[in-house]
Coordinates of N, CA and C in Angstrom, one line a residue:
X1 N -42.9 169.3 119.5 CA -43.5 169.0 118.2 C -45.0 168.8 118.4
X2 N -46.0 169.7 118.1 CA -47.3 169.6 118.6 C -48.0 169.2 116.8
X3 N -48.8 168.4 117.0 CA -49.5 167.9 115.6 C -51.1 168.3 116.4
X4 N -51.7 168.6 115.3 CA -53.4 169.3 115.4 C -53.9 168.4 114.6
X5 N -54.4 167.9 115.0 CA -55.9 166.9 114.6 C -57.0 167.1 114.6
X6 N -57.4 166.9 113.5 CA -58.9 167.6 112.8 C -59.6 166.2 112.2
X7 N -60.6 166.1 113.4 CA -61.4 165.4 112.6 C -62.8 165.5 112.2
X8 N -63.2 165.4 110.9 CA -64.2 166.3 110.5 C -65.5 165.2 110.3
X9 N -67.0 165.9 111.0 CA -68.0 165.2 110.8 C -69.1 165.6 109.4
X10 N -69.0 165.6 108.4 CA -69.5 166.1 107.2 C -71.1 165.8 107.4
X11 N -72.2 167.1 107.5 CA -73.4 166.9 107.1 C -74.0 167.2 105.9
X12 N -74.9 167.6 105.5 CA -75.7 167.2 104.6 C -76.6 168.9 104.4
X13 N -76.4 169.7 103.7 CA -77.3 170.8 103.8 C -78.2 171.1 102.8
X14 N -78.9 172.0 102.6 CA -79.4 172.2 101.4 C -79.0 172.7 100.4
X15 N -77.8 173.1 100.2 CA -76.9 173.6 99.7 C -77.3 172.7 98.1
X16 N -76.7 173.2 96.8 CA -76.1 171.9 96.1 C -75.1 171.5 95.7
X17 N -75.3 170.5 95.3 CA -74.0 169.4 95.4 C -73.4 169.3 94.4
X18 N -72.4 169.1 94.4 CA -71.5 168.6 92.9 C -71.2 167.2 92.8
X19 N -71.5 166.8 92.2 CA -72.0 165.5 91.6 C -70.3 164.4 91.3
X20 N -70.1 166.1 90.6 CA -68.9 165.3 89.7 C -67.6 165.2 91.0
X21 N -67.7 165.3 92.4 CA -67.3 165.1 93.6 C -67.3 163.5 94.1
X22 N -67.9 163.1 93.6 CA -68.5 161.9 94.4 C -67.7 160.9 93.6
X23 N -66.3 160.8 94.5 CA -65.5 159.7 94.1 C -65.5 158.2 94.7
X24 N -66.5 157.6 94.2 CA -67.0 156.2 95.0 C -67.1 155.4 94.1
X25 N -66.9 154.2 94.3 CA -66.6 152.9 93.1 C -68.4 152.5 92.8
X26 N -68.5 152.3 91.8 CA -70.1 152.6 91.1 C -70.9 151.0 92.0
X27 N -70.6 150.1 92.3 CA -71.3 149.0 93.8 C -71.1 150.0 94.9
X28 N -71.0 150.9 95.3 CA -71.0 152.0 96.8 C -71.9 152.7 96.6
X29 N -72.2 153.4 95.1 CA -73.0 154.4 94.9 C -74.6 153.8 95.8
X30 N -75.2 152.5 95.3 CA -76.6 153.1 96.0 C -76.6 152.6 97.7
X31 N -75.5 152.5 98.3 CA -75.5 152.4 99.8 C -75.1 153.7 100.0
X32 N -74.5 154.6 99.3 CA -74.4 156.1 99.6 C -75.2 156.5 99.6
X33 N -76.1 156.8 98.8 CA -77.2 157.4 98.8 C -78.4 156.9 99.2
X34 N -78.1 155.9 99.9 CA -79.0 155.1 101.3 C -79.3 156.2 102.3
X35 N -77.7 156.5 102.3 CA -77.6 157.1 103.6 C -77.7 158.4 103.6
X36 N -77.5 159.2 102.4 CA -78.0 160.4 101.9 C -79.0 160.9 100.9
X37 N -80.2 160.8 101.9 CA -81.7 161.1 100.8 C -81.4 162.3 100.4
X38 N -80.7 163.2 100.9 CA -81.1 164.7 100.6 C -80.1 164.9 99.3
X39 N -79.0 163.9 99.1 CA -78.4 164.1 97.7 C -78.9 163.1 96.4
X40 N -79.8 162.2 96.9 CA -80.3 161.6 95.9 C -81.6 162.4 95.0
X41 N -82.4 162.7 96.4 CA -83.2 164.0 95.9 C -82.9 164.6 94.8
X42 N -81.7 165.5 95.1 CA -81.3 166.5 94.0 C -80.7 166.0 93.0
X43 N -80.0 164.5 92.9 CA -79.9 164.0 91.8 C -81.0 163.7 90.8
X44 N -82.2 162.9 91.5 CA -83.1 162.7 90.7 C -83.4 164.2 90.0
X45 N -83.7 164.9 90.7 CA -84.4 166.5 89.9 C -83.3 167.1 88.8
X46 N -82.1 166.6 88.8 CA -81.2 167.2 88.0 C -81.0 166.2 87.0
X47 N -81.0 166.8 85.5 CA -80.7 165.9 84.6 C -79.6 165.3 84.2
X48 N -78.4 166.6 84.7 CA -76.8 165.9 84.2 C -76.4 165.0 85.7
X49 N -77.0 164.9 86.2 CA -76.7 163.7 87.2 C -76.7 162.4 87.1
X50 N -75.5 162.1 87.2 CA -75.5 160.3 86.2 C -75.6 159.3 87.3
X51 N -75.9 159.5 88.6 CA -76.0 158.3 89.6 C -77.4 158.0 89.7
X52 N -78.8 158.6 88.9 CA -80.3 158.5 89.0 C -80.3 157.5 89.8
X53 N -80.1 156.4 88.5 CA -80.5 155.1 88.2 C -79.8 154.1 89.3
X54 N -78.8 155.1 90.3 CA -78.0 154.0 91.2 C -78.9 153.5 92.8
X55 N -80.2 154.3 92.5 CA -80.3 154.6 94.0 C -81.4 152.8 93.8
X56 N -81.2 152.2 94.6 CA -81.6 150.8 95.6 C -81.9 151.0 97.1
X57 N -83.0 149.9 97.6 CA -83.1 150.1 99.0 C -82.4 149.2 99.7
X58 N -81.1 149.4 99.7 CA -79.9 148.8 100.5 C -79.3 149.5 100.8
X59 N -78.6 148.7 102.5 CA -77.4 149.5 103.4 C -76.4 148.7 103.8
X60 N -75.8 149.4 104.5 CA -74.8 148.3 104.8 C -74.5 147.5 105.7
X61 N -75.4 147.9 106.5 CA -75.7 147.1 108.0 C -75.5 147.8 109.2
X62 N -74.7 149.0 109.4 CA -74.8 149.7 110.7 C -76.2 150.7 110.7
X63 N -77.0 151.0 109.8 CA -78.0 151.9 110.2 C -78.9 151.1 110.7
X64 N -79.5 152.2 111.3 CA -80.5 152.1 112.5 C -81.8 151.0 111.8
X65 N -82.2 151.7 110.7 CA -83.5 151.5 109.9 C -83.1 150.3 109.0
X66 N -81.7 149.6 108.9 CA -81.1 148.4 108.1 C -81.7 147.0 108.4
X67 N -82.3 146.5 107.9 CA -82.4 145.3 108.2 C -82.0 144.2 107.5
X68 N -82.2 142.6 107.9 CA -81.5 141.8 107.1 C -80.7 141.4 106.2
X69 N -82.5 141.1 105.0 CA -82.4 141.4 103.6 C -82.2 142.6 102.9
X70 N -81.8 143.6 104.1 CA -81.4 144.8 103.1 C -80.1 145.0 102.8
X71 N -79.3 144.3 104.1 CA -77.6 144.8 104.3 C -76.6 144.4 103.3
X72 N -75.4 144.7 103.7 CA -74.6 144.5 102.5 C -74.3 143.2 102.0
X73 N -74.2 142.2 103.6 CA -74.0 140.8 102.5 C -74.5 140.1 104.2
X74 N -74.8 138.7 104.2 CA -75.2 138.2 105.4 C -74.0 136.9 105.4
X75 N -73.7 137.0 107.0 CA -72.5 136.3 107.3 C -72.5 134.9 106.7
X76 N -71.6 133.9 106.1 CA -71.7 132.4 105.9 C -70.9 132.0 106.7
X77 N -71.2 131.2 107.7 CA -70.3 130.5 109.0 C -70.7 129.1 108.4
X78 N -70.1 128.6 107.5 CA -69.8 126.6 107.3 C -69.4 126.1 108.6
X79 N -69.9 125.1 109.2 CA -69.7 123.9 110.4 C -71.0 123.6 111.2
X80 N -70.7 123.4 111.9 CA -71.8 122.8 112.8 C -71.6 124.1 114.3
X81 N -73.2 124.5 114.3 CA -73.3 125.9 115.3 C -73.4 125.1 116.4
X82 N -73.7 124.1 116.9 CA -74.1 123.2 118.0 C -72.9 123.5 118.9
X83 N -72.9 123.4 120.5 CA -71.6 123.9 121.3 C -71.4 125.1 121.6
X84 N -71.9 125.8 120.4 CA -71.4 127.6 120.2 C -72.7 128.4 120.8
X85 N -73.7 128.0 119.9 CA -75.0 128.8 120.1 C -75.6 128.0 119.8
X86 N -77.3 128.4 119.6 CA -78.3 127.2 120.2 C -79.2 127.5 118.1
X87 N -78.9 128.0 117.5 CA -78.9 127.9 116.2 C -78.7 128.5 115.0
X88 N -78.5 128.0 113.7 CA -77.5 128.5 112.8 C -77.6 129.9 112.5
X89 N -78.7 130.5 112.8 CA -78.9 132.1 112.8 C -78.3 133.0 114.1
X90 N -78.2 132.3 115.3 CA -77.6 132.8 116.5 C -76.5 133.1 116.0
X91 N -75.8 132.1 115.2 CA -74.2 131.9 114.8 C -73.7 132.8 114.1
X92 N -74.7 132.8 112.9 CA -74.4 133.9 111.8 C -74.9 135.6 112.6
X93 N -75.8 136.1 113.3 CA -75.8 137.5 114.0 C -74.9 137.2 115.3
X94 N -74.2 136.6 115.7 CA -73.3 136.8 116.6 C -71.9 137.2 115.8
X95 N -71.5 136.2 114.7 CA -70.3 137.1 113.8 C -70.9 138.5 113.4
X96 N -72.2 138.7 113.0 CA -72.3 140.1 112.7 C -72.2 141.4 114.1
X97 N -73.0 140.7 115.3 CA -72.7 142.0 116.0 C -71.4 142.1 117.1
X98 N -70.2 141.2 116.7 CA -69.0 141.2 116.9 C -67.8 141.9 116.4
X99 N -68.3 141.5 114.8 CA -67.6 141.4 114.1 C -67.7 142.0 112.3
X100 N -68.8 142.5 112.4 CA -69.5 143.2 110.9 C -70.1 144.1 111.6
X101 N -70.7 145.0 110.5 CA -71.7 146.4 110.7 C -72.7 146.4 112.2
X102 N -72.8 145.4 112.5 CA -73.5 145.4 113.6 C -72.7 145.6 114.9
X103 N -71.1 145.5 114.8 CA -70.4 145.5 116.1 C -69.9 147.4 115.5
X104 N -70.4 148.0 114.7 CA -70.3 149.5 114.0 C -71.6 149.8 114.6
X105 N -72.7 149.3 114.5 CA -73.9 150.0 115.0 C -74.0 149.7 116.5
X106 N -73.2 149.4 117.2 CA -73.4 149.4 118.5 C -72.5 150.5 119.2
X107 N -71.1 150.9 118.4 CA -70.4 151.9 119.0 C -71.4 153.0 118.7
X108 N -72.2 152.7 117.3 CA -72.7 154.4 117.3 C -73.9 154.9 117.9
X109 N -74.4 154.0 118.8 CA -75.4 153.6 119.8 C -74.7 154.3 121.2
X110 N -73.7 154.0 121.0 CA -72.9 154.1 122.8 C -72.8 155.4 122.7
X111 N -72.1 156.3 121.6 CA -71.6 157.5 121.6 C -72.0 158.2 122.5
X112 N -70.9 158.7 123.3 CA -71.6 160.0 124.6 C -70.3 161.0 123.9
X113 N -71.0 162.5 124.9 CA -70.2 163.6 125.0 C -69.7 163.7 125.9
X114 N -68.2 163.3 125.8 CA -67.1 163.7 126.8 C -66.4 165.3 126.6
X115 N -66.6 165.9 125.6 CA -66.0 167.1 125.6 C -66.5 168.1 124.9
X116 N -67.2 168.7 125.0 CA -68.8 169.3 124.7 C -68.6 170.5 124.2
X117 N -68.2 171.0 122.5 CA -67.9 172.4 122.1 C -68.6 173.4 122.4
X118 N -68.2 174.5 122.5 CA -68.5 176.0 123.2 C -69.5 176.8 122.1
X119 N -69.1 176.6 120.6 CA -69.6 176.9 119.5 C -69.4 176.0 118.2
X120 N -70.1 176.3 117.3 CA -69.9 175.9 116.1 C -68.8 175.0 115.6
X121 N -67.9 175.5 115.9 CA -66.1 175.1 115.3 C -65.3 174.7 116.5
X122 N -65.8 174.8 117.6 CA -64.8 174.8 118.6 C -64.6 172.9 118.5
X123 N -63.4 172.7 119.4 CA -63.3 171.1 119.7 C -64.2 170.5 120.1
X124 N -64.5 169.1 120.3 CA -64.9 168.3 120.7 C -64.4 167.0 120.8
X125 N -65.0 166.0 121.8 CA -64.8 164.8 122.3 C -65.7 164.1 122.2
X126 N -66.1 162.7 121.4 CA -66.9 161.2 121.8 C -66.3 160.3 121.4
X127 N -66.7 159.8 122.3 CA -67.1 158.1 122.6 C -67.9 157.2 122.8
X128 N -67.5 155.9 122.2 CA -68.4 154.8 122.9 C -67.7 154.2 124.2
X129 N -68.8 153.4 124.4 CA -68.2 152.7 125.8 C -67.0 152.1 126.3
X130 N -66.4 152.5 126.9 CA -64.9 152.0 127.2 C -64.2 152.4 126.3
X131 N -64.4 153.6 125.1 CA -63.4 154.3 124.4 C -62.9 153.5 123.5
X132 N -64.1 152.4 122.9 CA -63.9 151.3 122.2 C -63.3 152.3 121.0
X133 N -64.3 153.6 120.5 CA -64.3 153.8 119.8 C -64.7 155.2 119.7
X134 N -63.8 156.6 119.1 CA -63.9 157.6 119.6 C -63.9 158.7 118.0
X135 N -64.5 159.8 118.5 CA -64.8 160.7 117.2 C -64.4 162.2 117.5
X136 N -63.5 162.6 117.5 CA -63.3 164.1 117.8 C -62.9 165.4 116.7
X137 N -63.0 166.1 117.1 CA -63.1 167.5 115.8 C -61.8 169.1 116.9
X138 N -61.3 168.9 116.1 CA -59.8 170.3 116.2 C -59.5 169.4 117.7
X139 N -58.3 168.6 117.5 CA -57.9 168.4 118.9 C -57.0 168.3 118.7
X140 N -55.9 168.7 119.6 CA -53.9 168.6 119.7 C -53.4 167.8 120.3
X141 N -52.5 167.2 119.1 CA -51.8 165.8 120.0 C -50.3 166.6 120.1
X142 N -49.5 166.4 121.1 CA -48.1 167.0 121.3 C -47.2 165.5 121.4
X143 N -46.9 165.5 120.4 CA -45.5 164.3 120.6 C -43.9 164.6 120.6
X144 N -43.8 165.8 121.5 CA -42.6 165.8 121.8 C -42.0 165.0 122.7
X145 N -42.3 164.4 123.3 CA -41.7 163.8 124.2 C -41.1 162.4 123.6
X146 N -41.6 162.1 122.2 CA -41.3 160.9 121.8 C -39.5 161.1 120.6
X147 N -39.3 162.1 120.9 CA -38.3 162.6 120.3 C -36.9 162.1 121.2
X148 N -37.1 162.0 122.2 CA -35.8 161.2 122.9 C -36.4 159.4 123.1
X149 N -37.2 159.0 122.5 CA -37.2 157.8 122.8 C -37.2 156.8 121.9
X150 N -36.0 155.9 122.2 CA -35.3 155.3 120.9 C -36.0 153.7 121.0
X151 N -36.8 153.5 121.8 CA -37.4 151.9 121.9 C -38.8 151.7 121.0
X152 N -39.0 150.7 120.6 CA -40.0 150.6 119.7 C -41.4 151.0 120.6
X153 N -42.7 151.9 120.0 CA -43.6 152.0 120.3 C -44.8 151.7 120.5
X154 N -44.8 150.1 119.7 CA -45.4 149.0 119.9 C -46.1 148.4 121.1
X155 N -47.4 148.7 121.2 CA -48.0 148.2 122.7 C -47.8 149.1 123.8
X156 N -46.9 150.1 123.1 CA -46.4 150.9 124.3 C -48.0 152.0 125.1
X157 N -48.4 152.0 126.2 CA -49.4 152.6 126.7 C -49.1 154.3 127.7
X158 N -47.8 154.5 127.0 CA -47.8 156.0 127.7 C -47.2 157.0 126.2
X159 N -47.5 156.8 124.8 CA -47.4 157.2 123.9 C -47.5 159.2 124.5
X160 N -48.8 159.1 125.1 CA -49.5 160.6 125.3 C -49.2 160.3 126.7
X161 N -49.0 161.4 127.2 CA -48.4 162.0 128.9 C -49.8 162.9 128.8
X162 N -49.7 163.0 130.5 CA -51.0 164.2 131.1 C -50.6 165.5 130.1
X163 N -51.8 165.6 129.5 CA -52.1 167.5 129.4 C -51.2 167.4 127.2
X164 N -51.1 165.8 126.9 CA -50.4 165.6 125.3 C -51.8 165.8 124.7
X165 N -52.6 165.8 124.9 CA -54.0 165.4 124.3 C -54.9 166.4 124.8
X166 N -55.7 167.1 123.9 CA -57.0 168.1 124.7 C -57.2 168.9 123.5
X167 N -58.3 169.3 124.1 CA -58.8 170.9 122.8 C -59.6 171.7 123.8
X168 N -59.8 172.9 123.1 CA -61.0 173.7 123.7 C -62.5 173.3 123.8
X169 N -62.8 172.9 124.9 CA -64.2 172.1 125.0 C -64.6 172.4 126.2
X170 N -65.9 172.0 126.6 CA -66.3 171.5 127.9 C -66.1 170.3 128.7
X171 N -64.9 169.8 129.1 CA -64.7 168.7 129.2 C -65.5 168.0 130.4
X172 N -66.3 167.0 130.7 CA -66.9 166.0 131.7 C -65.7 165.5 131.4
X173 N -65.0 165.7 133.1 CA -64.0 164.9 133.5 C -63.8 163.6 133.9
X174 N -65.3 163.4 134.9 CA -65.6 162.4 135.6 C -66.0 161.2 134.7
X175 N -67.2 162.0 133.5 CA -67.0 160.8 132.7 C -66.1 160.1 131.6
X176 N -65.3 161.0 131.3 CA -64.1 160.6 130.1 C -63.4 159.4 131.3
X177 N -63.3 160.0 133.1 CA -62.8 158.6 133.5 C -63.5 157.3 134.2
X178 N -64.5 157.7 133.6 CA -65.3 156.8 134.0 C -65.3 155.4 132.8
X179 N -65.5 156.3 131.6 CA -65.2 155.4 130.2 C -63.9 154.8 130.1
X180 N -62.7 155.3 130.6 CA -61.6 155.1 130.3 C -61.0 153.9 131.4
X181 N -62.2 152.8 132.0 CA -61.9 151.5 132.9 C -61.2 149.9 131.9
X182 N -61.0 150.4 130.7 CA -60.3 149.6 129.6 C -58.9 149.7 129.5
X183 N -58.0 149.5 130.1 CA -56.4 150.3 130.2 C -55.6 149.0 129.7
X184 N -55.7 149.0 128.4 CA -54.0 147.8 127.6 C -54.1 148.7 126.6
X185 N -53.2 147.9 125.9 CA -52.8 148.3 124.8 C -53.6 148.5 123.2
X186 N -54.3 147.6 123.1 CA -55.5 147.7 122.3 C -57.1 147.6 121.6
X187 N -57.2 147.0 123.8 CA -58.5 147.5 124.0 C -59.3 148.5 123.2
X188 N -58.8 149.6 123.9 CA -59.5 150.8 123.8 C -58.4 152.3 123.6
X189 N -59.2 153.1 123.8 CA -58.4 154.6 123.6 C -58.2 155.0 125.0
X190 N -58.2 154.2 125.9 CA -58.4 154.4 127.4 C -57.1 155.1 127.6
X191 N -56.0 154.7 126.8 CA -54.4 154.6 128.0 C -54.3 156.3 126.8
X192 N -54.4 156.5 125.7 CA -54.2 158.2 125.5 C -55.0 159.0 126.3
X193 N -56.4 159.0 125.9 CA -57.3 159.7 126.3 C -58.0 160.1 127.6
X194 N -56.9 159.3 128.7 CA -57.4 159.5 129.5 C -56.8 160.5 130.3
X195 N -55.8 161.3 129.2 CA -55.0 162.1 129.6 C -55.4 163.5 129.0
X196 N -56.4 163.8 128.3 CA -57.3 164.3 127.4 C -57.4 165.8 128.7
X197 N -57.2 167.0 128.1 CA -56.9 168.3 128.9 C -57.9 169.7 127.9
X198 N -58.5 170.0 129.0 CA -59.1 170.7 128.2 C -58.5 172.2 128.4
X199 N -58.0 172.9 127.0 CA -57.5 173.9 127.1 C -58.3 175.4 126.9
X200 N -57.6 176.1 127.5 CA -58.0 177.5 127.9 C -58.4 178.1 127.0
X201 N -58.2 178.3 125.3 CA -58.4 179.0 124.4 C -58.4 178.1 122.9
X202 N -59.0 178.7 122.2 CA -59.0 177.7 121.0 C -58.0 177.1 120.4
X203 N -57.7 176.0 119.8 CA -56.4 176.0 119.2 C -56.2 176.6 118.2
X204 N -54.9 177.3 118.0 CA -54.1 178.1 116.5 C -53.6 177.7 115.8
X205 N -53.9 177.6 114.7 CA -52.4 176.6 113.6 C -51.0 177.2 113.8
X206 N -51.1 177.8 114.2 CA -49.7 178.8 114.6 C -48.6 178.5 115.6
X207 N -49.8 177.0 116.8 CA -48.9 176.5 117.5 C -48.9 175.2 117.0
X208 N -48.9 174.8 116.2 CA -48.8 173.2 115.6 C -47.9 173.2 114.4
X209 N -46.9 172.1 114.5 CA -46.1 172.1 113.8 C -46.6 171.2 112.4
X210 N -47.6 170.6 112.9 CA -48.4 170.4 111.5 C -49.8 170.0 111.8
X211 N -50.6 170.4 110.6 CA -52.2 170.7 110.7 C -52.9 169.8 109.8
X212 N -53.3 168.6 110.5 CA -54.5 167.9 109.4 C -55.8 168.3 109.3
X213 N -55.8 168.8 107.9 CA -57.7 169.0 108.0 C -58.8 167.8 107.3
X214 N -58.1 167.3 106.8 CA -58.8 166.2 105.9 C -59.1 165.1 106.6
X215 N -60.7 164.7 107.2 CA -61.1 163.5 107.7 C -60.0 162.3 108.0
X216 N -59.8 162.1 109.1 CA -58.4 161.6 109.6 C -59.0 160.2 110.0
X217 N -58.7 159.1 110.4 CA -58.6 157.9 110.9 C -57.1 157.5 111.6
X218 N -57.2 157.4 113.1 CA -56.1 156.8 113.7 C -56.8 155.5 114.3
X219 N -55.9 154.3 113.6 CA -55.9 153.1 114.4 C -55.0 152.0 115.0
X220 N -55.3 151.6 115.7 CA -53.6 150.6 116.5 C -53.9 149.5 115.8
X221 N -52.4 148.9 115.2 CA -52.3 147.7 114.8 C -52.3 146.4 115.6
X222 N -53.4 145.5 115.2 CA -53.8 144.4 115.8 C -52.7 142.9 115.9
X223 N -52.9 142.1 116.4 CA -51.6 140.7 115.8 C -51.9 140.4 114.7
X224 N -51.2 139.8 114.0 CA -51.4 139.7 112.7 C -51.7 138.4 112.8
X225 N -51.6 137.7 113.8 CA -52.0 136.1 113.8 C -53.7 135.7 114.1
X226 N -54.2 137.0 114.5 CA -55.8 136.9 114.9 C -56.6 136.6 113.8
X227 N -58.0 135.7 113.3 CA -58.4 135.5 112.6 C -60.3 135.5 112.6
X228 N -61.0 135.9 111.8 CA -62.4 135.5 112.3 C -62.9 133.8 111.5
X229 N -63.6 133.3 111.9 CA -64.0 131.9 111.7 C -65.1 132.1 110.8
X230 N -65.7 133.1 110.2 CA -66.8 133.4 109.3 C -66.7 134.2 108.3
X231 N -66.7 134.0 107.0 CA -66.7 135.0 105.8 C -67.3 136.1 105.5
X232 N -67.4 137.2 105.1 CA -68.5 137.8 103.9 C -68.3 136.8 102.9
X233 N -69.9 137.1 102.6 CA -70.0 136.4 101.2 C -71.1 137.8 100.6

């Protein structure tokens, strides 16, 4: 049973835009269009464009050019920082670059190419460091092997066998194992990906028994007893 995973990185062209697309709860609109000048542009120049008046100079906190007062909310840690860190602002940007947009702006800082497409469309492979956090486009997962196994899956770290995982790319071998020195259960992507095969020809929907094209998110569920000690506000 082979499943094809597509995960898709959406840019920004000069193309135009349809407006009436932009399915986002109306507090999102001007951190969207933070991050997309070239559709705000063409909104302002177009008259039947009803988000004008949404655009603000706020983000959300992972961009580069984001600062403080601009981000989406600044952490509130109630207690005494003393013990922890050396003062109440250490406290509050230590929950953020842990644990808010700032521990997002660090994976997207790390991102390397581990599997380097041939053209346009072909697959690809990234990561951040230790595979905290990974971004890939046309790649095949094969989970046949999970068809004879009747034990729960949970924590389990051989989900993907050598050669279950790969696409047509240029694969840096040395460094996908170099990143992949994180091996539990929900570390990292270390224990799939480090099984990651780079195949001979493009993939075909023809060998997948099913085809995601729609911007995908795979993530491993955490304990449910884990907690952070600081709010958004």
């Amino acid at each position: 049973m082979l499943s094809h995973l597509l995960l898709l990185i959406f840019s920004v062209t000069g193309s135009s835009v349809n407006f009436n697309r932009i399915n986002l709860p109306k507090e999102h609109l001007p951190y969207y269009l933070y991050n997309f000048p070239e559709i705000l542009t063409q909104c302002q120049s177009d008259p039947e464009c009803a988000y004008s008046d949404s655009a603000k100079d706020v983000c959300w906190g992972y961009e580069y050019n984001c600062t403080w007062d601009k981000q989406y909310s600044i952490p509130h840690c109630p207690g005494d920082h003393r013990g922890w860190v050396k003062t109440k602002y250490d406290q509050q940007n230590t929950f953020y670059t842990q644990a808010d947009f700032g521990y997002v702006k660090q994976q997207i800082r790390e991102m390397k190419v581990l599997c380097e497409p041939l053209f346009r469309y072909d697959s690809s492979l990234e990561c951040s460091e230790h595979m905290r956090f990974c971004r890939g486009r046309n790649i095949m997962m094969n989970f046949t092997s999970l068809l004879n196994r009747d034990e729960p899956l949970r924590y389990k770290m051989d989900v993907l066998g050598d050669g279950d995982v790969g696409g047509h790319c240029s694969l840096h071998k040395d460094k996908l194992l170099a990143e992949a020195d994180h091996i539990s259960p929900l570390q990292s992507w270390g224990p799939e990906l480090r099984h990651f095969k780079q195949l001979d020809a493009p993939i075909q929907d023809s060998a997948c028994d099913v085809t995601i094209e729609k911007p995908t998110f795979i993530m491993k569920i955490d304990a449910s007893m884990l907690y952070l000690s600081c709010t958004k506000v």
